[in-house]
PDB file of C-alpha atoms in Angstrom:
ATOM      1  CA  UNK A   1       0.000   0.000   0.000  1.00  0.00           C
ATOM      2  CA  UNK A   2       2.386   2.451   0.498  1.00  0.00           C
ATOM      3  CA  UNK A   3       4.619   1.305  -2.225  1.00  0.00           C
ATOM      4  CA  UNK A   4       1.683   2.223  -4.140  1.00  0.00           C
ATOM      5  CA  UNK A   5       1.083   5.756  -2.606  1.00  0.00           C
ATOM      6  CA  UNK A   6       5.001   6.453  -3.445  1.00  0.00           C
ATOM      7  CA  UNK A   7       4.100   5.763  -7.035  1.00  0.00           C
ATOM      8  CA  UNK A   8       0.970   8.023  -7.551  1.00  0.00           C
ATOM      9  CA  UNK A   9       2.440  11.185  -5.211  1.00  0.00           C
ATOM     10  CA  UNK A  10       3.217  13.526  -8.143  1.00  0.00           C
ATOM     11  CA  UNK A  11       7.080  14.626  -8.210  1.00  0.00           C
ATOM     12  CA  UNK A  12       8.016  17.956  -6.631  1.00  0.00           C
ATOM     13  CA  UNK A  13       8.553  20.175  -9.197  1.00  0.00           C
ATOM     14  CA  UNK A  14      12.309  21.294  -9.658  1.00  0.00           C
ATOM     15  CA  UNK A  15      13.140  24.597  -8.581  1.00  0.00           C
ATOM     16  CA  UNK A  16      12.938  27.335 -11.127  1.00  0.00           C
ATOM     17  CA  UNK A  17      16.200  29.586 -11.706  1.00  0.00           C
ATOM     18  CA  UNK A  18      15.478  33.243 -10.692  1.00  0.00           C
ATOM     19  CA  UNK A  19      14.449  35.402 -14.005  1.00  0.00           C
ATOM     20  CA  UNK A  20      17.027  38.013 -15.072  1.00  0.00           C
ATOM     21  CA  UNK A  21      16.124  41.617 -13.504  1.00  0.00           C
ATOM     22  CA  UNK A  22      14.525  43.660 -16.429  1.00  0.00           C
ATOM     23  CA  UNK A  23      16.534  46.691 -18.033  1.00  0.00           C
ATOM     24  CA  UNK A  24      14.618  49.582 -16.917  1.00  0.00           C
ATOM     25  CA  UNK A  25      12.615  50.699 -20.051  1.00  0.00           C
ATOM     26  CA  UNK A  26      13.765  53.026 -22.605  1.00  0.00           C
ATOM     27  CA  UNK A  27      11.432  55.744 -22.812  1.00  0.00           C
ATOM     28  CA  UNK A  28      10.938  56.478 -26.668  1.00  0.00           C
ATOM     29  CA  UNK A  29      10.181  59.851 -26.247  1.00  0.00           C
ATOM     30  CA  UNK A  30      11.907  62.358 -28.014  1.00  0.00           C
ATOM     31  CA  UNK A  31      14.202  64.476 -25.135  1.00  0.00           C
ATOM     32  CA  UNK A  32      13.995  68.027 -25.836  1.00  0.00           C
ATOM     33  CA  UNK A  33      16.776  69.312 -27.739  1.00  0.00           C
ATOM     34  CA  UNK A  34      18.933  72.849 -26.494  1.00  0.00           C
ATOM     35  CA  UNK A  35      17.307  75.924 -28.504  1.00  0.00           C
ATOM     36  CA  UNK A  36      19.477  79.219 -28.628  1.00  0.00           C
ATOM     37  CA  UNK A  37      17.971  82.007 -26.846  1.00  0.00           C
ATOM     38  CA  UNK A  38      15.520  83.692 -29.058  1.00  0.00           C
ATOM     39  CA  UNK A  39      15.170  87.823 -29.069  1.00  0.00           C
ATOM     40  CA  UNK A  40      12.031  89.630 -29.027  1.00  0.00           C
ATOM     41  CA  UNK A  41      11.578  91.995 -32.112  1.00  0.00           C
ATOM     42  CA  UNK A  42      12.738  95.200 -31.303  1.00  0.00           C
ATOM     43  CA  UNK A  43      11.752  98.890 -32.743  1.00  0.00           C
ATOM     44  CA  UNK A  44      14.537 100.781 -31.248  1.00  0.00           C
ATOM     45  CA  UNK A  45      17.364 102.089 -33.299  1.00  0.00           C
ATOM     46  CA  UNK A  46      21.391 101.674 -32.030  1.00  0.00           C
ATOM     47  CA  UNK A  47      22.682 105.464 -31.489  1.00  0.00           C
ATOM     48  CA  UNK A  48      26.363 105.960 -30.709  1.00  0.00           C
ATOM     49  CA  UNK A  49      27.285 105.759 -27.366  1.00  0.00           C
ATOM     50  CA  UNK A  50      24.858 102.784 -26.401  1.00  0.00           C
ATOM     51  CA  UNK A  51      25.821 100.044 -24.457  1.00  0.00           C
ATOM     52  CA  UNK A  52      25.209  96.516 -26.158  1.00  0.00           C
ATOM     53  CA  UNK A  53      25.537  92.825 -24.885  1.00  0.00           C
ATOM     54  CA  UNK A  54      26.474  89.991 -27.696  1.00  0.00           C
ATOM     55  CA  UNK A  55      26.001  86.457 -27.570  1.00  0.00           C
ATOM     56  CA  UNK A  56      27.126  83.608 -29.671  1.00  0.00           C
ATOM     57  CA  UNK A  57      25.355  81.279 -29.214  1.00  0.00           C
ATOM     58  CA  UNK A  58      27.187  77.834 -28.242  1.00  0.00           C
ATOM     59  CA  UNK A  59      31.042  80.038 -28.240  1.00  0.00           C
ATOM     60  CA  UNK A  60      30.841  81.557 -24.744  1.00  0.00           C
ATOM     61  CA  UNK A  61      34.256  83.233 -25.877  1.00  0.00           C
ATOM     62  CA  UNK A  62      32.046  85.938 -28.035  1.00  0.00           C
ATOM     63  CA  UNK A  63      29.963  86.844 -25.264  1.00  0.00           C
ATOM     64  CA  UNK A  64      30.762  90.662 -24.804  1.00  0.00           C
ATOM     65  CA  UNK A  65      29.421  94.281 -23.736  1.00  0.00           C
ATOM     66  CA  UNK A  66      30.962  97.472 -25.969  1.00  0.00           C
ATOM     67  CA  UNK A  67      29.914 100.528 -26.648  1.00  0.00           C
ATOM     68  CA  UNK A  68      28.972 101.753 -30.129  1.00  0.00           C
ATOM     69  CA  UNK A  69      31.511 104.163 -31.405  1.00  0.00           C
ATOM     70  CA  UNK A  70      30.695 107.726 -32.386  1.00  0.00           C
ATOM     71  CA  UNK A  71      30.694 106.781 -36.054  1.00  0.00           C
ATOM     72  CA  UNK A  72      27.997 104.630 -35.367  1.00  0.00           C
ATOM     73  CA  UNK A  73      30.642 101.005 -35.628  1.00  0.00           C
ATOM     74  CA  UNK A  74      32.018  98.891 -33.412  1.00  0.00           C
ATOM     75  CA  UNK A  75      34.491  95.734 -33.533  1.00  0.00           C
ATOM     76  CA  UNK A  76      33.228  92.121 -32.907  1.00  0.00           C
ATOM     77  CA  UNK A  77      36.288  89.180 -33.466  1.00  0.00           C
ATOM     78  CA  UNK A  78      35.670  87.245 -36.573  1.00  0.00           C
ATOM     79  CA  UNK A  79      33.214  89.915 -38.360  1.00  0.00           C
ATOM     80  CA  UNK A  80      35.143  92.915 -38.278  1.00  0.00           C
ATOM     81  CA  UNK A  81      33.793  96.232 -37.882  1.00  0.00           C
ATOM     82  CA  UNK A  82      30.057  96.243 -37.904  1.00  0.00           C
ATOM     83  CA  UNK A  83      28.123  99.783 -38.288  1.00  0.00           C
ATOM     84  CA  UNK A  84      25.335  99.456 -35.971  1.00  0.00           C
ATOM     85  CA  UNK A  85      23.625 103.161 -35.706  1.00  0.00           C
ATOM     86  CA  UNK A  86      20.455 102.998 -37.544  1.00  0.00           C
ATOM     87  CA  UNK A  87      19.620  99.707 -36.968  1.00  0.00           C
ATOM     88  CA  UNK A  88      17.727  97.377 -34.413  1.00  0.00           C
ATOM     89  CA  UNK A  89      18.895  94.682 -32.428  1.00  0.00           C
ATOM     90  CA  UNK A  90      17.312  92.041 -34.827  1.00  0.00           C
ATOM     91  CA  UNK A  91      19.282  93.698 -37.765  1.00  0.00           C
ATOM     92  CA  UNK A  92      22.178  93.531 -36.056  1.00  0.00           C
ATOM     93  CA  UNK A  93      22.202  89.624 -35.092  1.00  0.00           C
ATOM     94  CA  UNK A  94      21.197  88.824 -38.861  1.00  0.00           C
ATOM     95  CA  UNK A  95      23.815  90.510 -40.058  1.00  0.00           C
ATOM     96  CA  UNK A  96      26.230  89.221 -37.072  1.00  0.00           C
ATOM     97  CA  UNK A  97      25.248  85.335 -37.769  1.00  0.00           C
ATOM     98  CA  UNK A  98      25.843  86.028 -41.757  1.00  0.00           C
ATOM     99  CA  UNK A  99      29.197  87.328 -40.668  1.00  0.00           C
ATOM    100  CA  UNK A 100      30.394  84.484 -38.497  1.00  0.00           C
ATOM    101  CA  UNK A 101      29.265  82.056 -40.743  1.00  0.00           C
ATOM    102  CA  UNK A 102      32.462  81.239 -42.562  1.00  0.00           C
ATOM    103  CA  UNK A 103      33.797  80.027 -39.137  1.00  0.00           C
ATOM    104  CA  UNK A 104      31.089  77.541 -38.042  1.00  0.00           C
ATOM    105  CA  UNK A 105      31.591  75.718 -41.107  1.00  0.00           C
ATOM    106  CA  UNK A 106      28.678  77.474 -43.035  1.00  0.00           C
ATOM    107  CA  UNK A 107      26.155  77.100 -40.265  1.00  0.00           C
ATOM    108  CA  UNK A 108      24.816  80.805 -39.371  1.00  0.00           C
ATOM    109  CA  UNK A 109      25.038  80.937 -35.977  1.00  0.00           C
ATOM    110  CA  UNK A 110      22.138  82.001 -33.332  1.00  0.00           C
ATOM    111  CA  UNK A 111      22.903  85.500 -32.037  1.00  0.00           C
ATOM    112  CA  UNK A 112      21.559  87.753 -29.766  1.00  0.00           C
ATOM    113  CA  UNK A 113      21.665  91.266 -29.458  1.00  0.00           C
ATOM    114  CA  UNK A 114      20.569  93.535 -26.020  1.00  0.00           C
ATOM    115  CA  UNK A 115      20.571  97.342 -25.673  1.00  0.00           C
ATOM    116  CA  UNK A 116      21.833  97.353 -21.731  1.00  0.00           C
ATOM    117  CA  UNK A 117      21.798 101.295 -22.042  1.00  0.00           C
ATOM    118  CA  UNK A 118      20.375 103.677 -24.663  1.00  0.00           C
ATOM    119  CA  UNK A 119      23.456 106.141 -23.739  1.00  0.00           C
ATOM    120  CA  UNK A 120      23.134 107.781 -26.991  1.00  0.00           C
ATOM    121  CA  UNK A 121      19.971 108.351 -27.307  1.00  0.00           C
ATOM    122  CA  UNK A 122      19.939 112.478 -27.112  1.00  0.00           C
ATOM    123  CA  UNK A 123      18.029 114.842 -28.502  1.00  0.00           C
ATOM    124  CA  UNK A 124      18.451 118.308 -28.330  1.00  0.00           C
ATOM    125  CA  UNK A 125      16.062 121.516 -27.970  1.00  0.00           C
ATOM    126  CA  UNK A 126      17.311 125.286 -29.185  1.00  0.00           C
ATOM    127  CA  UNK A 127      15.408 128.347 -29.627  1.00  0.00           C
ATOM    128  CA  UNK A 128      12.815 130.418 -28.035  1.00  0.00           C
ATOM    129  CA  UNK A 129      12.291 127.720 -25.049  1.00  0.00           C
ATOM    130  CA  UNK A 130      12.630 128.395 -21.078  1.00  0.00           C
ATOM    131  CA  UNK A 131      15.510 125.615 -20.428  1.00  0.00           C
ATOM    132  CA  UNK A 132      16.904 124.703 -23.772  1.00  0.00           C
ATOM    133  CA  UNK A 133      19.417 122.224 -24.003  1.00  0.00           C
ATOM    134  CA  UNK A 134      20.703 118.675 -24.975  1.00  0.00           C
ATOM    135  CA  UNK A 135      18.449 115.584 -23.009  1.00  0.00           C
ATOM    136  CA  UNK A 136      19.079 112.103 -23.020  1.00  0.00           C
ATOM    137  CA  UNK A 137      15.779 110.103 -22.121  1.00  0.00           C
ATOM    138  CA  UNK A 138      15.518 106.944 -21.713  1.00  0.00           C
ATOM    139  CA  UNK A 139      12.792 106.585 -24.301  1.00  0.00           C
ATOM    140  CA  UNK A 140      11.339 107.593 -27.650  1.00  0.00           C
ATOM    141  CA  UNK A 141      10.059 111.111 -27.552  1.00  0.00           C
ATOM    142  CA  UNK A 142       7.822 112.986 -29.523  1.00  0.00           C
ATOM    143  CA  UNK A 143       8.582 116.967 -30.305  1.00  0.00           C
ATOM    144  CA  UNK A 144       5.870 117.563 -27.836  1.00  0.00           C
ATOM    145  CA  UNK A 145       7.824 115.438 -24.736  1.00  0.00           C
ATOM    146  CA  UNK A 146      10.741 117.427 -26.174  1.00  0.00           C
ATOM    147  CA  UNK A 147       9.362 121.051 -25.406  1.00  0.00           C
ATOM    148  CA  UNK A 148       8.024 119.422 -22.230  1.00  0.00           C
ATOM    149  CA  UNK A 149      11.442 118.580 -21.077  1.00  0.00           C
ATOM    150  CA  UNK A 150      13.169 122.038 -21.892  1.00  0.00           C
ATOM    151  CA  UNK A 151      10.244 124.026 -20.167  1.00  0.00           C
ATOM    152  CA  UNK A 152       8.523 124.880 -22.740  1.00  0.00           C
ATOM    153  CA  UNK A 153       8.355 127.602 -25.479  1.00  0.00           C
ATOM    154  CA  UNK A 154       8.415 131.592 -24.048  1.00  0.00           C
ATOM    155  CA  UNK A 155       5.764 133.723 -24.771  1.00  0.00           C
ATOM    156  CA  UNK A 156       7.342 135.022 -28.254  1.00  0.00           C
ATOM    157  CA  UNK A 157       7.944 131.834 -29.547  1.00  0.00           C
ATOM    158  CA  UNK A 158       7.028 130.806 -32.951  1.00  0.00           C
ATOM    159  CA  UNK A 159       5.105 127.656 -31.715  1.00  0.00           C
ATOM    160  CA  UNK A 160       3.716 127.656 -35.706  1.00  0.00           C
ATOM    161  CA  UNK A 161       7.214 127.187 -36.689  1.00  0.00           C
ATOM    162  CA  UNK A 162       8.575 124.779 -35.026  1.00  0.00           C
ATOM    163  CA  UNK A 163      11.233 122.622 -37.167  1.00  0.00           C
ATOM    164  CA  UNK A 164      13.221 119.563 -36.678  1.00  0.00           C
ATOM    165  CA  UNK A 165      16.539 118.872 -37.902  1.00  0.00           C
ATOM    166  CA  UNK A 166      17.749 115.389 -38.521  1.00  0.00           C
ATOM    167  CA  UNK A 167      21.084 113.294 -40.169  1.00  0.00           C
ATOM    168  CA  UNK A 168      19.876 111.698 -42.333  1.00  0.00           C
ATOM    169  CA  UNK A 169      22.852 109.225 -44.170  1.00  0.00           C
ATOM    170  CA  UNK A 170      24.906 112.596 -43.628  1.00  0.00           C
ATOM    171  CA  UNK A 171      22.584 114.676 -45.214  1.00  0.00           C
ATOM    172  CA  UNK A 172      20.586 117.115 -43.043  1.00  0.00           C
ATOM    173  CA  UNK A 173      16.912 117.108 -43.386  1.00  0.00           C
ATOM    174  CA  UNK A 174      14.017 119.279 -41.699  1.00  0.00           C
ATOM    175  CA  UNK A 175      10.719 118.113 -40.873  1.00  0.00           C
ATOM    176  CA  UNK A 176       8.026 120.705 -39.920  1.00  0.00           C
ATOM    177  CA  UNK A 177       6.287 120.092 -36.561  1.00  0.00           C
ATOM    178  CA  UNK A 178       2.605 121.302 -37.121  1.00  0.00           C
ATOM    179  CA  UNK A 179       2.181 122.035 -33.553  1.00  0.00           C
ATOM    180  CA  UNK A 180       0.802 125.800 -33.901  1.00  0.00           C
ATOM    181  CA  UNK A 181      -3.093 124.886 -32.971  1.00  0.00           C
ATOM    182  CA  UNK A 182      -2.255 122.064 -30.528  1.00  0.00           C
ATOM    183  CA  UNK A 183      -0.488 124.565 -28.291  1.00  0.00           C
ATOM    184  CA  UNK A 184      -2.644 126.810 -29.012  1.00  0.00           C
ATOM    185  CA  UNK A 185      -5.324 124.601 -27.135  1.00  0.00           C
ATOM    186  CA  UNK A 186      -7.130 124.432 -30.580  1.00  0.00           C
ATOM    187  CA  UNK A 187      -6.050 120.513 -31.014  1.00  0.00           C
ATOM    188  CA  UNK A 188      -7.786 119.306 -34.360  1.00  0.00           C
ATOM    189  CA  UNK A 189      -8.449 115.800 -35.319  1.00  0.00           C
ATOM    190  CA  UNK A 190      -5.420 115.502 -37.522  1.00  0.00           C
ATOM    191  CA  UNK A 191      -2.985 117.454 -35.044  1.00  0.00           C
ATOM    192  CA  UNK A 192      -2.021 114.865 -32.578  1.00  0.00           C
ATOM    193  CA  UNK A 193      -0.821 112.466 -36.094  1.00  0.00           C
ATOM    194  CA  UNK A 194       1.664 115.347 -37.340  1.00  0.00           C
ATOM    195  CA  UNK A 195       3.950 115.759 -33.867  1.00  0.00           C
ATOM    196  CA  UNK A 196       6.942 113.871 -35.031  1.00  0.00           C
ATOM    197  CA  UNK A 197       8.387 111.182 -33.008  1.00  0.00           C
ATOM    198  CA  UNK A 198      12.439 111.914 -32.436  1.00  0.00           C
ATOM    199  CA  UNK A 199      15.534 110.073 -32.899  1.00  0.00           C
ATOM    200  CA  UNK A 200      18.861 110.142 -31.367  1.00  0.00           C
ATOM    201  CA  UNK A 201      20.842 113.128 -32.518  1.00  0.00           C
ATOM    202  CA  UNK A 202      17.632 115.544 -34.029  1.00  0.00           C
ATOM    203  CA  UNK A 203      17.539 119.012 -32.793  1.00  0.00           C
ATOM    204  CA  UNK A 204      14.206 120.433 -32.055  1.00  0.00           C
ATOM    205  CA  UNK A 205      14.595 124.280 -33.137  1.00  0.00           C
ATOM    206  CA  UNK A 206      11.886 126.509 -31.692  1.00  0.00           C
ATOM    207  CA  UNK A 207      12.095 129.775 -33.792  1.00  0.00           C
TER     208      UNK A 207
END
């Protein structure tokens, strides 16, 4: 009886080897990639004497603050001299990557350009005004913010008159100011579009 018991007792099973630990998964997801900083359009226009930040990007080496020379240039290694009055900070990275191309084996490189101070942005105010004089503001100005800022025109001014002068690609050029009714207090609907907006180095002459 037990002889018989031995034979139908099913066989321990043998012991099963340990599986191999799993690799941890690969995730197939694409892993973001390093973008170059990207610039925000900008309206203003370089002036001699601002202060502006360069970067290369991927060549820390270029990174750099100058100042823009009175002739409107400055000097960046590997481009050469660069004239930069006149134009914006988007300008002046397009036409820094097209320069630096040749040395990054025909690849334009990503670079940014930063006005850290708008040092040359003056404007000055002559004539028949209370506090005339050179100002350097910190932002655009209209004729108006102009004769604001040197106190105003006197009493005999020629508000009707009112002229500014402007360098334009060496050439001087004067642009009538239309502000005769609108300090007057006899604003129309078409005075408010003729006040001029200013740029860095026009004279505001109040005759």
């Amino acid at each position: 009886m037990m002889f018989a018991l031995a034979i139908t007792a099913p066989a321990p099973a043998a012991p099963q080897a340990p599986a191999p630990a799993s690799a941890p998964p690969v995730s197939t997801a694409a892993q973001p990639a390093a973008t170059a900083p990207v610039s925000a359009t900008s309206t203003y226009r370089i002036s001699a004497g601002d202060v502006i930040e360069i970067y290369v990007w991927g060549d820390e080496r270029l990174q750099r603050s100058l100042s823009v020379l009175p002739d409107g240039s400055f000097a960046f290694p590997l481009a050469g001299t660069v004239m930069a009055a006149g134009h914006t900070s988007n300008e002046i990275e397009a036409q820094l990557s097209r320069l630096l191309a040749g040395q990054y084996k025909g690849v334009p490189p990503q670079v940014t350009v930063s006005v850290r101070a708008p040092s040359g942005m003056q404007v000055s105010v002559i004539g028949k005004v209370h506090s005339p004089g050179t100002f350097s503001p910190t932002r655009y100005l209209t004729v108006l913010d102009a004769l604001a800022l040197a106190g105003g025109p006197t009493d005999f001014a020629d508000v009707g008159g009112i002229v500014v002068l402007r360098n334009v690609n060496g050439r001087l050029t004067t642009i009538k100011a239309k502000l005769g009714g609108l300090l007057k207090g006899k604003a129309g609907d078409g005075d408010l579009a003729d006040i001029p907006q200013l740029y860095a180095g026009d004279t505001v002459i109040v005759p």
